[in-house]
Amino acid sequence: MGPERARVARPSRASPLPLRARANKPSGIPEASDYEILFSTLLLPLSPPHVLLAGYSFGALAASICAPPAGVRTSYLLLSYPLSVLWALTGFRASPFVRGLEEGVKRGRTTGERWLVVWGDEDQFTGVERLREWGGRLREMGGGGVEVLEVEGADHFWGARGRKRGMMEGVMRWLEEGMENRVAGDGM
């Protein structure tokens, strides 16, 4: 017998968004579909106990609307969500993203999904007061499942010396708390 050949994962026909339909969708929808394809073809066959969906800026937009795979505990990490330029990034079709994020946050009340939304108070695209207001609304919608982290002196790109460290420490603390809660058996 010859050497075993590596199997290449290909998008399934059951993908929520067929590749041929992607060209007609607002920017961000095809990227969210990529997350879902990753789940169905690579992760779910491995039966992971927990999945972290993370995205930065435009990637946070895509991650935020990706529905969790059935039966897998899921957490979301959104860094520098592009709130004020959502309209431009989605070709003036922001409503599916706003609705998808809100539905996901609300869903977390019953499913135990955790959300961490992180921004810098010197973001070049969205004013800090608007981010604070938005973060407060997400927290209200999601109950205890949504946390926000504002990093003083950090901008959208996390280039300020030492500010990235504050973000990383906050994210690590949130991840560790999630693991502690899971071990304690509260289902998060």
PDB file of C-alpha atoms in Angstrom:
ATOM      1  CA  MET A   1       0.000   0.000   0.000  1.00  0.00           C
ATOM      2  CA  GLY A   2       1.182   3.514  -0.782  1.00  0.00           C
ATOM      3  CA  PRO A   3       1.478   6.403   1.624  1.00  0.00           C
ATOM      4  CA  GLU A   4      -1.771   7.865   2.936  1.00  0.00           C
ATOM      5  CA  ARG A   5      -2.881  11.039   1.237  1.00  0.00           C
ATOM      6  CA  ALA A   6      -3.929  14.025   3.272  1.00  0.00           C
ATOM      7  CA  ARG A   7      -7.594  14.815   2.980  1.00  0.00           C
ATOM      8  CA  VAL A   8      -8.393  18.343   1.903  1.00  0.00           C
ATOM      9  CA  ALA A   9     -11.407  19.947   3.534  1.00  0.00           C
ATOM     10  CA  ARG A  10     -13.755  21.492   1.036  1.00  0.00           C
ATOM     11  CA  PRO A  11     -16.859  23.596   1.697  1.00  0.00           C
ATOM     12  CA  SER A  12     -19.890  21.377   2.036  1.00  0.00           C
ATOM     13  CA  ARG A  13     -22.940  21.791  -0.135  1.00  0.00           C
ATOM     14  CA  ALA A  14     -24.876  22.280   3.093  1.00  0.00           C
ATOM     15  CA  SER A  15     -23.011  25.548   3.726  1.00  0.00           C
ATOM     16  CA  PRO A  16     -25.455  28.267   4.776  1.00  0.00           C
ATOM     17  CA  LEU A  17     -24.256  30.473   1.948  1.00  0.00           C
ATOM     18  CA  PRO A  18     -23.348  28.723  -1.309  1.00  0.00           C
ATOM     19  CA  LEU A  19     -20.218  30.100  -2.912  1.00  0.00           C
ATOM     20  CA  ARG A  20     -22.087  31.121  -6.057  1.00  0.00           C
ATOM     21  CA  ALA A  21     -24.386  33.365  -3.977  1.00  0.00           C
ATOM     22  CA  ARG A  22     -21.556  35.173  -2.240  1.00  0.00           C
ATOM     23  CA  ALA A  23     -21.030  37.792  -4.943  1.00  0.00           C
ATOM     24  CA  ASN A  24     -24.502  39.250  -4.326  1.00  0.00           C
ATOM     25  CA  LYS A  25     -24.137  39.561  -0.552  1.00  0.00           C
ATOM     26  CA  PRO A  26     -22.968  42.590   1.418  1.00  0.00           C
ATOM     27  CA  SER A  27     -19.332  42.576   2.384  1.00  0.00           C
ATOM     28  CA  GLY A  28     -18.957  40.629   5.627  1.00  0.00           C
ATOM     29  CA  ILE A  29     -21.578  37.978   4.877  1.00  0.00           C
ATOM     30  CA  PRO A  30     -19.182  35.825   2.812  1.00  0.00           C
ATOM     31  CA  GLU A  31     -16.573  36.132   5.562  1.00  0.00           C
ATOM     32  CA  ALA A  32     -19.089  34.951   8.175  1.00  0.00           C
ATOM     33  CA  SER A  33     -19.835  32.038   5.868  1.00  0.00           C
ATOM     34  CA  ASP A  34     -16.112  31.234   5.917  1.00  0.00           C
ATOM     35  CA  TYR A  35     -16.339  30.830   9.710  1.00  0.00           C
ATOM     36  CA  GLU A  36     -19.300  28.492   9.284  1.00  0.00           C
ATOM     37  CA  ILE A  37     -17.479  26.447   6.647  1.00  0.00           C
ATOM     38  CA  LEU A  38     -14.503  26.201   8.994  1.00  0.00           C
ATOM     39  CA  PHE A  39     -16.811  24.857  11.670  1.00  0.00           C
ATOM     40  CA  SER A  40     -18.521  22.295   9.503  1.00  0.00           C
ATOM     41  CA  THR A  41     -15.462  20.956   7.692  1.00  0.00           C
ATOM     42  CA  LEU A  42     -12.600  21.262  10.163  1.00  0.00           C
ATOM     43  CA  LEU A  43     -13.716  21.818  13.747  1.00  0.00           C
ATOM     44  CA  LEU A  44     -16.923  19.872  14.241  1.00  0.00           C
ATOM     45  CA  PRO A  45     -15.400  16.548  13.165  1.00  0.00           C
ATOM     46  CA  LEU A  46     -12.926  17.038  16.054  1.00  0.00           C
ATOM     47  CA  SER A  47     -15.776  17.533  18.583  1.00  0.00           C
ATOM     48  CA  PRO A  48     -14.260  20.530  20.380  1.00  0.00           C
ATOM     49  CA  PRO A  49     -15.744  21.300  23.795  1.00  0.00           C
ATOM     50  CA  HIS A  50     -15.484  25.058  23.251  1.00  0.00           C
ATOM     51  CA  VAL A  51     -14.885  27.436  20.352  1.00  0.00           C
ATOM     52  CA  LEU A  52     -13.724  31.047  20.492  1.00  0.00           C
ATOM     53  CA  LEU A  53     -14.791  33.194  17.551  1.00  0.00           C
ATOM     54  CA  ALA A  54     -12.521  36.219  17.446  1.00  0.00           C
ATOM     55  CA  GLY A  55     -12.144  39.062  15.024  1.00  0.00           C
ATOM     56  CA  TYR A  56     -10.407  42.402  14.769  1.00  0.00           C
ATOM     57  CA  SER A  57     -12.083  45.371  13.059  1.00  0.00           C
ATOM     58  CA  PHE A  58     -13.700  43.986   9.877  1.00  0.00           C
ATOM     59  CA  GLY A  59     -13.070  40.466  11.206  1.00  0.00           C
ATOM     60  CA  ALA A  60     -15.059  41.363  14.339  1.00  0.00           C
ATOM     61  CA  LEU A  61     -17.927  42.306  12.071  1.00  0.00           C
ATOM     62  CA  ALA A  62     -17.873  38.876  10.414  1.00  0.00           C
ATOM     63  CA  ALA A  63     -17.386  36.969  13.684  1.00  0.00           C
ATOM     64  CA  SER A  64     -20.273  38.820  15.343  1.00  0.00           C
ATOM     65  CA  ILE A  65     -22.907  37.443  12.963  1.00  0.00           C
ATOM     66  CA  CYS A  66     -21.668  33.884  12.825  1.00  0.00           C
ATOM     67  CA  ALA A  67     -24.126  31.545  14.497  1.00  0.00           C
ATOM     68  CA  PRO A  68     -22.531  29.079  16.884  1.00  0.00           C
ATOM     69  CA  PRO A  69     -22.378  25.444  15.856  1.00  0.00           C
ATOM     70  CA  ALA A  70     -25.045  23.321  17.521  1.00  0.00           C
ATOM     71  CA  GLY A  71     -23.915  21.634  20.703  1.00  0.00           C
ATOM     72  CA  VAL A  72     -20.586  23.477  20.996  1.00  0.00           C
ATOM     73  CA  ARG A  73     -20.006  26.058  23.714  1.00  0.00           C
ATOM     74  CA  THR A  74     -19.070  29.284  21.936  1.00  0.00           C
ATOM     75  CA  SER A  75     -17.526  32.579  23.030  1.00  0.00           C
ATOM     76  CA  TYR A  76     -17.049  35.737  20.991  1.00  0.00           C
ATOM     77  CA  LEU A  77     -14.166  38.215  21.144  1.00  0.00           C
ATOM     78  CA  LEU A  78     -14.663  41.426  19.152  1.00  0.00           C
ATOM     79  CA  LEU A  79     -11.669  43.778  18.965  1.00  0.00           C
ATOM     80  CA  SER A  80     -12.054  47.318  17.581  1.00  0.00           C
ATOM     81  CA  TYR A  81     -15.521  46.700  16.147  1.00  0.00           C
ATOM     82  CA  PRO A  82     -15.936  49.214  13.262  1.00  0.00           C
ATOM     83  CA  LEU A  83     -19.171  50.721  14.564  1.00  0.00           C
ATOM     84  CA  SER A  84     -19.111  54.135  12.865  1.00  0.00           C
ATOM     85  CA  VAL A  85     -17.926  52.855   9.491  1.00  0.00           C
ATOM     86  CA  LEU A  86     -20.186  49.828   9.374  1.00  0.00           C
ATOM     87  CA  TRP A  87     -22.179  51.447   6.564  1.00  0.00           C
ATOM     88  CA  ALA A  88     -19.071  51.782   4.380  1.00  0.00           C
ATOM     89  CA  LEU A  89     -17.730  48.297   5.066  1.00  0.00           C
ATOM     90  CA  THR A  90     -21.064  46.689   4.233  1.00  0.00           C
ATOM     91  CA  GLY A  91     -21.891  48.694   1.117  1.00  0.00           C
ATOM     92  CA  PHE A  92     -24.707  50.589   2.867  1.00  0.00           C
ATOM     93  CA  ARG A  93     -26.296  47.309   4.009  1.00  0.00           C
ATOM     94  CA  ALA A  94     -25.501  47.327   7.724  1.00  0.00           C
ATOM     95  CA  SER A  95     -28.865  46.103   9.034  1.00  0.00           C
ATOM     96  CA  PRO A  96     -28.082  42.345   8.774  1.00  0.00           C
ATOM     97  CA  PHE A  97     -24.986  42.935  10.906  1.00  0.00           C
ATOM     98  CA  VAL A  98     -26.704  45.082  13.504  1.00  0.00           C
ATOM     99  CA  ARG A  99     -29.579  42.596  13.742  1.00  0.00           C
ATOM    100  CA  GLY A 100     -27.238  39.570  13.758  1.00  0.00           C
ATOM    101  CA  LEU A 101     -25.087  40.934  16.563  1.00  0.00           C
ATOM    102  CA  GLU A 102     -28.110  41.888  18.665  1.00  0.00           C
ATOM    103  CA  GLU A 103     -29.721  38.480  18.133  1.00  0.00           C
ATOM    104  CA  GLY A 104     -26.493  36.739  19.064  1.00  0.00           C
ATOM    105  CA  VAL A 105     -26.061  38.754  22.238  1.00  0.00           C
ATOM    106  CA  LYS A 106     -29.676  38.095  23.253  1.00  0.00           C
ATOM    107  CA  ARG A 107     -29.306  34.398  22.410  1.00  0.00           C
ATOM    108  CA  GLY A 108     -26.416  34.253  24.862  1.00  0.00           C
ATOM    109  CA  ARG A 109     -28.836  34.826  27.748  1.00  0.00           C
ATOM    110  CA  THR A 110     -30.179  31.308  27.257  1.00  0.00           C
ATOM    111  CA  THR A 111     -27.245  29.488  25.671  1.00  0.00           C
ATOM    112  CA  GLY A 112     -24.457  30.709  27.947  1.00  0.00           C
ATOM    113  CA  GLU A 113     -22.447  32.214  25.095  1.00  0.00           C
ATOM    114  CA  ARG A 114     -19.927  34.753  26.352  1.00  0.00           C
ATOM    115  CA  TRP A 115     -19.029  37.983  24.583  1.00  0.00           C
ATOM    116  CA  LEU A 116     -16.100  40.330  25.127  1.00  0.00           C
ATOM    117  CA  VAL A 117     -16.109  43.603  23.186  1.00  0.00           C
ATOM    118  CA  VAL A 118     -12.847  45.571  23.329  1.00  0.00           C
ATOM    119  CA  TRP A 119     -12.017  49.059  22.112  1.00  0.00           C
ATOM    120  CA  GLY A 120      -9.545  51.840  22.737  1.00  0.00           C
ATOM    121  CA  ASP A 121     -10.721  55.211  23.991  1.00  0.00           C
ATOM    122  CA  GLU A 122      -8.808  56.900  21.154  1.00  0.00           C
ATOM    123  CA  ASP A 123     -10.328  54.891  18.278  1.00  0.00           C
ATOM    124  CA  GLN A 124      -9.924  56.897  15.066  1.00  0.00           C
ATOM    125  CA  PHE A 125     -13.223  55.737  13.550  1.00  0.00           C
ATOM    126  CA  THR A 126     -15.737  55.742  16.396  1.00  0.00           C
ATOM    127  CA  GLY A 127     -15.941  58.247  19.236  1.00  0.00           C
ATOM    128  CA  VAL A 128     -15.523  56.818  22.699  1.00  0.00           C
ATOM    129  CA  GLU A 129     -18.909  58.107  23.895  1.00  0.00           C
ATOM    130  CA  ARG A 130     -20.640  56.285  21.055  1.00  0.00           C
ATOM    131  CA  LEU A 131     -18.708  53.094  21.874  1.00  0.00           C
ATOM    132  CA  ARG A 132     -19.639  53.387  25.552  1.00  0.00           C
ATOM    133  CA  GLU A 133     -23.311  53.865  24.725  1.00  0.00           C
ATOM    134  CA  TRP A 134     -23.255  50.926  22.311  1.00  0.00           C
ATOM    135  CA  GLY A 135     -21.397  48.733  24.789  1.00  0.00           C
ATOM    136  CA  GLY A 136     -23.976  49.590  27.458  1.00  0.00           C
ATOM    137  CA  ARG A 137     -26.817  48.561  25.143  1.00  0.00           C
ATOM    138  CA  LEU A 138     -25.073  45.264  24.338  1.00  0.00           C
ATOM    139  CA  ARG A 139     -24.594  44.575  28.055  1.00  0.00           C
ATOM    140  CA  GLU A 140     -28.281  45.238  28.726  1.00  0.00           C
ATOM    141  CA  MET A 141     -29.311  42.939  25.876  1.00  0.00           C
ATOM    142  CA  GLY A 142     -26.934  40.169  26.873  1.00  0.00           C
ATOM    143  CA  GLY A 143     -27.267  40.269  30.618  1.00  0.00           C
ATOM    144  CA  GLY A 144     -24.216  38.851  32.348  1.00  0.00           C
ATOM    145  CA  GLY A 145     -22.921  37.240  29.153  1.00  0.00           C
ATOM    146  CA  VAL A 146     -21.524  40.464  27.665  1.00  0.00           C
ATOM    147  CA  GLU A 147     -18.464  42.242  28.965  1.00  0.00           C
ATOM    148  CA  VAL A 148     -16.844  45.353  27.571  1.00  0.00           C
ATOM    149  CA  LEU A 149     -13.254  46.450  27.949  1.00  0.00           C
ATOM    150  CA  GLU A 150     -12.148  49.979  27.183  1.00  0.00           C
ATOM    151  CA  VAL A 151      -8.390  50.445  27.062  1.00  0.00           C
ATOM    152  CA  GLU A 152      -7.180  53.917  27.954  1.00  0.00           C
ATOM    153  CA  GLY A 153      -4.926  55.537  25.372  1.00  0.00           C
ATOM    154  CA  ALA A 154      -5.411  52.808  22.768  1.00  0.00           C
ATOM    155  CA  ASP A 155      -6.488  53.518  19.209  1.00  0.00           C
ATOM    156  CA  HIS A 156      -8.210  51.369  16.604  1.00  0.00           C
ATOM    157  CA  PHE A 157      -4.920  49.814  15.498  1.00  0.00           C
ATOM    158  CA  TRP A 158      -3.452  49.092  18.961  1.00  0.00           C
ATOM    159  CA  GLY A 159      -0.147  50.658  17.958  1.00  0.00           C
ATOM    160  CA  ALA A 160       0.412  52.818  21.047  1.00  0.00           C
ATOM    161  CA  ARG A 161       3.275  51.462  23.132  1.00  0.00           C
ATOM    162  CA  GLY A 162       1.972  49.545  26.139  1.00  0.00           C
ATOM    163  CA  ARG A 163      -1.718  49.758  25.143  1.00  0.00           C
ATOM    164  CA  LYS A 164      -1.681  46.399  23.420  1.00  0.00           C
ATOM    165  CA  ARG A 165      -0.495  44.890  26.698  1.00  0.00           C
ATOM    166  CA  GLY A 166      -3.569  46.271  28.502  1.00  0.00           C
ATOM    167  CA  MET A 167      -5.814  44.746  25.868  1.00  0.00           C
ATOM    168  CA  MET A 168      -4.041  41.382  26.028  1.00  0.00           C
ATOM    169  CA  GLU A 169      -4.201  41.288  29.833  1.00  0.00           C
ATOM    170  CA  GLY A 170      -7.942  42.004  29.750  1.00  0.00           C
ATOM    171  CA  VAL A 171      -8.566  39.346  27.121  1.00  0.00           C
ATOM    172  CA  MET A 172      -6.478  36.763  29.008  1.00  0.00           C
ATOM    173  CA  ARG A 173      -8.347  37.537  32.249  1.00  0.00           C
ATOM    174  CA  TRP A 174     -11.683  37.068  30.438  1.00  0.00           C
ATOM    175  CA  LEU A 175     -10.531  33.781  28.890  1.00  0.00           C
ATOM    176  CA  GLU A 176      -9.282  32.501  32.252  1.00  0.00           C
ATOM    177  CA  GLU A 177     -12.557  33.443  33.962  1.00  0.00           C
ATOM    178  CA  GLY A 178     -14.439  31.527  31.287  1.00  0.00           C
ATOM    179  CA  MET A 179     -12.312  28.442  31.885  1.00  0.00           C
ATOM    180  CA  GLU A 180     -12.750  28.723  35.665  1.00  0.00           C
ATOM    181  CA  ASN A 181     -16.527  29.003  35.278  1.00  0.00           C
ATOM    182  CA  ARG A 182     -16.571  26.004  32.967  1.00  0.00           C
ATOM    183  CA  VAL A 183     -14.561  23.916  35.382  1.00  0.00           C
ATOM    184  CA  ALA A 184     -16.850  25.015  38.223  1.00  0.00           C
ATOM    185  CA  GLY A 185     -19.719  23.587  36.197  1.00  0.00           C
ATOM    186  CA  ASP A 186     -21.840  26.650  35.510  1.00  0.00           C
ATOM    187  CA  GLY A 187     -21.983  25.845  31.764  1.00  0.00           C
ATOM    188  CA  MET A 188     -20.256  28.953  30.441  1.00  0.00           C
TER     189      MET A 188
END
